[in-house]
């Protein structure tokens, strides 16, 4: 009996203890949750570092491509100039007052002109031009738009680009109307201003350079009696954007 009791006591000591009914499990402390949260934070930090390195690499690659284009191609700004203006007609008609009451001075301007631009590419590679809109103005008042579609131009080449401006009975009011009537009837010279920004990009080995903007600003004078151009002066300025 003694040996069996001792053996039972030995087995009791070697068995894994189980919690008694109603007893609470042992608390392992805050280290288990802390290790889980620290693991998640480390994983998130690793993802952020990888993303930062990727963006840095792409930025450096873009800078390297631009430097290669600048050093190898040595880009020059293209030349875009208004070469010729063809006048189909320019008509100025004062408004007719109705009734006995004084009306606001007004005049109607009808215009149809053809603009011939010269695009010159002095670079070793081709250029891609975007669509351009030129504004035709009289004393700062916009009369109409001339649109030039986008096109590609080979290296060391010159291209003629033609567009048209058509204005039908544009109503010029008040002081500008009086000036327009005086310019057309008395002075026989109507001064118009043509402005626009031409955007171009250089293409080299499948890569595209930053946009180059050429600003065109021209002043033309048309004789209503002769229906012809009497004066033209243009200024062109290149600007990297």
mmCIF file of N, CA, C and O in Angstrom, residues 86-138:
data_model
loop_
_atom_site.group_PDB
_atom_site.id
_atom_site.type_symbol
_atom_site.label_atom_id
_atom_site.label_comp_id
_atom_site.label_asym_id
_atom_site.label_seq_id
_atom_site.Cartn_x
_atom_site.Cartn_y
_atom_site.Cartn_z
ATOM 1 N N UNK A 86 -3.103 87.164 -95.113
ATOM 2 C CA UNK A 86 -3.948 87.390 -96.281
ATOM 3 C C UNK A 86 -5.294 87.929 -95.855
ATOM 4 O O UNK A 86 -5.986 87.328 -95.015
ATOM 5 N N UNK A 87 -5.679 89.070 -96.411
ATOM 6 C CA UNK A 87 -6.928 89.731 -96.038
ATOM 7 C C UNK A 87 -7.975 89.433 -97.105
ATOM 8 O O UNK A 87 -7.838 89.864 -98.261
ATOM 9 N N UNK A 88 -9.000 88.694 -96.725
ATOM 10 C CA UNK A 88 -10.135 88.480 -97.630
ATOM 11 C C UNK A 88 -11.079 89.682 -97.562
ATOM 12 O O UNK A 88 -11.469 90.224 -98.587
ATOM 13 N N UNK A 89 -11.411 90.084 -96.349
ATOM 14 C CA UNK A 89 -12.187 91.308 -96.185
ATOM 15 C C UNK A 89 -12.145 91.754 -94.735
ATOM 16 O O UNK A 89 -11.940 90.948 -93.817
ATOM 17 N N UNK A 90 -12.310 93.060 -94.537
ATOM 18 C CA UNK A 90 -12.493 93.673 -93.220
ATOM 19 C C UNK A 90 -13.535 94.770 -93.396
ATOM 20 O O UNK A 90 -13.297 95.756 -94.092
ATOM 21 N N UNK A 91 -14.671 94.596 -92.792
ATOM 22 C CA UNK A 91 -15.792 95.511 -92.940
ATOM 23 C C UNK A 91 -16.175 96.080 -91.582
ATOM 24 O O UNK A 91 -16.268 95.349 -90.592
ATOM 25 N N UNK A 92 -16.391 97.376 -91.536
ATOM 26 C CA UNK A 92 -16.831 98.061 -90.322
ATOM 27 C C UNK A 92 -18.113 98.805 -90.657
ATOM 28 O O UNK A 92 -18.135 99.645 -91.564
ATOM 29 N N UNK A 93 -19.177 98.508 -89.934
ATOM 30 C CA UNK A 93 -20.472 99.129 -90.179
ATOM 31 C C UNK A 93 -21.005 99.699 -88.875
ATOM 32 O O UNK A 93 -21.180 98.950 -87.895
ATOM 33 N N UNK A 94 -21.245 101.000 -88.806
ATOM 34 C CA UNK A 94 -21.840 101.576 -87.588
ATOM 35 C C UNK A 94 -23.279 101.132 -87.444
ATOM 36 O O UNK A 94 -23.982 100.887 -88.430
ATOM 37 N N UNK A 95 -23.713 101.007 -86.205
ATOM 38 C CA UNK A 95 -25.095 100.621 -85.949
ATOM 39 C C UNK A 95 -26.033 101.767 -86.288
ATOM 40 O O UNK A 95 -25.685 102.942 -86.143
ATOM 41 N N UNK A 96 -27.227 101.424 -86.738
ATOM 42 C CA UNK A 96 -28.214 102.432 -87.114
ATOM 43 C C UNK A 96 -29.146 102.666 -85.936
ATOM 44 O O UNK A 96 -29.767 101.722 -85.417
ATOM 45 N N UNK A 97 -29.237 103.905 -85.480
ATOM 46 C CA UNK A 97 -30.098 104.239 -84.336
ATOM 47 C C UNK A 97 -31.554 104.198 -84.771
ATOM 48 O O UNK A 97 -31.919 104.667 -85.845
ATOM 49 N N UNK A 98 -32.395 103.643 -83.931
ATOM 50 C CA UNK A 98 -33.832 103.575 -84.197
ATOM 51 C C UNK A 98 -34.581 104.422 -83.185
ATOM 52 O O UNK A 98 -34.253 104.425 -81.990
ATOM 53 N N UNK A 99 -35.587 105.176 -83.635
ATOM 54 C CA UNK A 99 -36.361 106.018 -82.728
ATOM 55 C C UNK A 99 -35.692 107.356 -82.519
ATOM 56 O O UNK A 99 -34.648 107.693 -83.090
ATOM 57 N N UNK A 100 -36.265 108.133 -81.645
ATOM 58 C CA UNK A 100 -35.749 109.471 -81.370
ATOM 59 C C UNK A 100 -34.769 109.498 -80.205
ATOM 60 O O UNK A 100 -34.017 110.451 -80.056
ATOM 61 N N UNK A 101 -34.769 108.468 -79.359
ATOM 62 C CA UNK A 101 -33.886 108.444 -78.201
ATOM 63 C C UNK A 101 -32.475 108.068 -78.628
ATOM 64 O O UNK A 101 -32.278 107.293 -79.563
ATOM 65 N N UNK A 102 -31.509 108.654 -77.920
ATOM 66 C CA UNK A 102 -30.108 108.363 -78.222
ATOM 67 C C UNK A 102 -29.771 106.947 -77.762
ATOM 68 O O UNK A 102 -30.117 106.554 -76.652
ATOM 69 N N UNK A 103 -29.090 106.217 -78.612
ATOM 70 C CA UNK A 103 -28.701 104.840 -78.293
ATOM 71 C C UNK A 103 -27.214 104.775 -77.999
ATOM 72 O O UNK A 103 -26.453 105.703 -78.309
ATOM 73 N N UNK A 104 -26.781 103.670 -77.416
ATOM 74 C CA UNK A 104 -25.378 103.463 -77.101
ATOM 75 C C UNK A 104 -24.571 103.287 -78.383
ATOM 76 O O UNK A 104 -24.961 102.505 -79.251
ATOM 77 N N UNK A 105 -23.447 104.016 -78.539
ATOM 78 C CA UNK A 105 -22.646 103.874 -79.754
ATOM 79 C C UNK A 105 -22.191 102.425 -79.929
ATOM 80 O O UNK A 105 -21.768 101.766 -78.979
ATOM 81 N N UNK A 106 -22.272 101.938 -81.162
ATOM 82 C CA UNK A 106 -21.865 100.572 -81.450
ATOM 83 C C UNK A 106 -21.441 100.490 -82.902
ATOM 84 O O UNK A 106 -21.793 101.327 -83.733
ATOM 85 N N UNK A 107 -20.645 99.476 -83.175
ATOM 86 C CA UNK A 107 -20.204 99.228 -84.550
ATOM 87 C C UNK A 107 -20.052 97.728 -84.716
ATOM 88 O O UNK A 107 -19.707 97.011 -83.767
ATOM 89 N N UNK A 108 -20.275 97.269 -85.939
ATOM 90 C CA UNK A 108 -20.165 95.846 -86.245
ATOM 91 C C UNK A 108 -18.930 95.617 -87.117
ATOM 92 O O UNK A 108 -18.748 96.299 -88.135
ATOM 93 N N UNK A 109 -18.103 94.671 -86.695
ATOM 94 C CA UNK A 109 -16.881 94.355 -87.431
ATOM 95 C C UNK A 109 -16.981 92.945 -87.981
ATOM 96 O O UNK A 109 -17.258 91.992 -87.237
ATOM 97 N N UNK A 110 -16.757 92.833 -89.286
ATOM 98 C CA UNK A 110 -16.689 91.530 -89.945
ATOM 99 C C UNK A 110 -15.280 91.362 -90.501
ATOM 100 O O UNK A 110 -14.736 92.282 -91.132
ATOM 101 N N UNK A 111 -14.712 90.194 -90.266
ATOM 102 C CA UNK A 111 -13.303 89.991 -90.598
ATOM 103 C C UNK A 111 -13.095 88.576 -91.108
ATOM 104 O O UNK A 111 -13.661 87.614 -90.584
ATOM 105 N N UNK A 112 -12.276 88.469 -92.154
ATOM 106 C CA UNK A 112 -11.877 87.152 -92.662
ATOM 107 C C UNK A 112 -10.443 87.272 -93.161
ATOM 108 O O UNK A 112 -10.178 87.874 -94.205
ATOM 109 N N UNK A 113 -9.503 86.720 -92.399
ATOM 110 C CA UNK A 113 -8.093 86.787 -92.757
ATOM 111 C C UNK A 113 -7.473 85.400 -92.637
ATOM 112 O O UNK A 113 -7.942 84.543 -91.882
ATOM 113 N N UNK A 114 -6.402 85.198 -93.410
ATOM 114 C CA UNK A 114 -5.638 83.957 -93.372
ATOM 115 C C UNK A 114 -4.260 84.242 -92.790
ATOM 116 O O UNK A 114 -3.584 85.191 -93.226
ATOM 117 N N UNK A 115 -3.856 83.443 -91.826
ATOM 118 C CA UNK A 115 -2.545 83.599 -91.177
ATOM 119 C C UNK A 115 -1.637 82.457 -91.603
ATOM 120 O O UNK A 115 -2.007 81.284 -91.489
ATOM 121 N N UNK A 116 -0.462 82.805 -92.075
ATOM 122 C CA UNK A 116 0.524 81.809 -92.490
ATOM 123 C C UNK A 116 1.736 81.905 -91.564
ATOM 124 O O UNK A 116 2.452 82.914 -91.564
ATOM 125 N N UNK A 117 1.929 80.848 -90.751
ATOM 126 C CA UNK A 117 3.031 80.806 -89.794
ATOM 127 C C UNK A 117 4.168 79.937 -90.343
ATOM 128 O O UNK A 117 3.935 78.982 -91.094
ATOM 129 N N UNK A 118 5.384 80.262 -89.928
ATOM 130 C CA UNK A 118 6.564 79.468 -90.261
ATOM 131 C C UNK A 118 7.087 78.817 -88.991
ATOM 132 O O UNK A 118 7.422 79.511 -88.028
ATOM 133 N N UNK A 119 7.147 77.489 -89.000
ATOM 134 C CA UNK A 119 7.689 76.731 -87.868
ATOM 135 C C UNK A 119 9.044 76.171 -88.277
ATOM 136 O O UNK A 119 9.156 75.427 -89.257
ATOM 137 N N UNK A 120 10.073 76.519 -87.530
ATOM 138 C CA UNK A 120 11.429 76.077 -87.835
ATOM 139 C C UNK A 120 11.986 75.281 -86.656
ATOM 140 O O UNK A 120 11.951 75.745 -85.516
ATOM 141 N N UNK A 121 12.482 74.082 -86.951
ATOM 142 C CA UNK A 121 13.069 73.215 -85.927
ATOM 143 C C UNK A 121 14.573 73.145 -86.140
ATOM 144 O O UNK A 121 15.054 72.466 -87.043
ATOM 145 N N UNK A 122 15.362 73.826 -85.291
ATOM 146 C CA UNK A 122 16.819 73.804 -85.447
ATOM 147 C C UNK A 122 17.505 72.640 -84.728
ATOM 148 O O UNK A 122 18.738 72.566 -84.730
ATOM 149 N N UNK A 123 16.747 71.728 -84.141
ATOM 150 C CA UNK A 123 17.318 70.664 -83.326
ATOM 151 C C UNK A 123 17.714 69.447 -84.157
ATOM 152 O O UNK A 123 17.299 69.296 -85.313
ATOM 153 N N UNK A 124 18.469 68.555 -83.529
ATOM 154 C CA UNK A 124 18.927 67.328 -84.172
ATOM 155 C C UNK A 124 17.848 66.247 -84.197
ATOM 156 O O UNK A 124 18.011 65.241 -84.883
ATOM 157 N N UNK A 125 16.795 66.439 -83.433
ATOM 158 C CA UNK A 125 15.715 65.457 -83.331
ATOM 159 C C UNK A 125 14.390 66.137 -83.620
ATOM 160 O O UNK A 125 14.305 67.368 -83.747
ATOM 161 N N UNK A 126 13.330 65.325 -83.730
ATOM 162 C CA UNK A 126 12.021 65.849 -84.043
ATOM 163 C C UNK A 126 11.364 66.558 -82.872
ATOM 164 O O UNK A 126 11.764 66.403 -81.713
ATOM 165 N N UNK A 127 10.346 67.341 -83.204
ATOM 166 C CA UNK A 127 9.593 68.119 -82.216
ATOM 167 C C UNK A 127 8.114 67.813 -82.395
ATOM 168 O O UNK A 127 7.620 67.676 -83.516
ATOM 169 N N UNK A 128 7.426 67.712 -81.273
ATOM 170 C CA UNK A 128 5.983 67.531 -81.279
ATOM 171 C C UNK A 128 5.319 68.794 -80.758
ATOM 172 O O UNK A 128 5.543 69.212 -79.617
ATOM 173 N N UNK A 129 4.494 69.435 -81.619
ATOM 174 C CA UNK A 129 3.768 70.638 -81.226
ATOM 175 C C UNK A 129 2.367 70.264 -80.762
ATOM 176 O O UNK A 129 1.715 69.399 -81.355
ATOM 177 N N UNK A 130 1.903 70.916 -79.720
ATOM 178 C CA UNK A 130 0.531 70.744 -79.273
ATOM 179 C C UNK A 130 -0.394 71.704 -79.999
ATOM 180 O O UNK A 130 0.046 72.619 -80.708
ATOM 181 N N UNK A 131 -1.682 71.504 -79.822
ATOM 182 C CA UNK A 131 -2.660 72.404 -80.437
ATOM 183 C C UNK A 131 -2.521 73.806 -79.854
ATOM 184 O O UNK A 131 -2.353 73.976 -78.651
ATOM 185 N N UNK A 132 -2.581 74.799 -80.732
ATOM 186 C CA UNK A 132 -2.368 76.186 -80.329
ATOM 187 C C UNK A 132 -3.545 77.028 -80.772
ATOM 188 O O UNK A 132 -4.079 76.839 -81.863
ATOM 189 N N UNK A 133 -3.927 77.966 -79.927
ATOM 190 C CA UNK A 133 -4.974 78.923 -80.261
ATOM 191 C C UNK A 133 -4.412 80.343 -80.164
ATOM 192 O O UNK A 133 -3.830 80.719 -79.142
ATOM 193 N N UNK A 134 -4.588 81.096 -81.241
ATOM 194 C CA UNK A 134 -4.167 82.488 -81.290
ATOM 195 C C UNK A 134 -5.406 83.378 -81.165
ATOM 196 O O UNK A 134 -6.425 83.148 -81.809
ATOM 197 N N UNK A 135 -5.283 84.404 -80.347
ATOM 198 C CA UNK A 135 -6.385 85.337 -80.096
ATOM 199 C C UNK A 135 -6.156 86.589 -80.931
ATOM 200 O O UNK A 135 -5.063 87.169 -80.916
ATOM 201 N N UNK A 136 -7.184 86.994 -81.656
ATOM 202 C CA UNK A 136 -7.153 88.228 -82.442
ATOM 203 C C UNK A 136 -7.931 89.288 -81.667
ATOM 204 O O UNK A 136 -9.111 89.081 -81.329
ATOM 205 N N UNK A 137 -7.294 90.424 -81.388
ATOM 206 C CA UNK A 137 -7.899 91.453 -80.547
ATOM 207 C C UNK A 137 -7.846 92.815 -81.230
ATOM 208 O O UNK A 137 -6.929 93.103 -82.015
ATOM 209 N N UNK A 138 -8.823 93.635 -80.882
ATOM 210 C CA UNK A 138 -8.824 95.048 -81.266
ATOM 211 C C UNK A 138 -8.900 95.884 -79.996
ATOM 212 O O UNK A 138 -9.881 95.818 -79.258
#
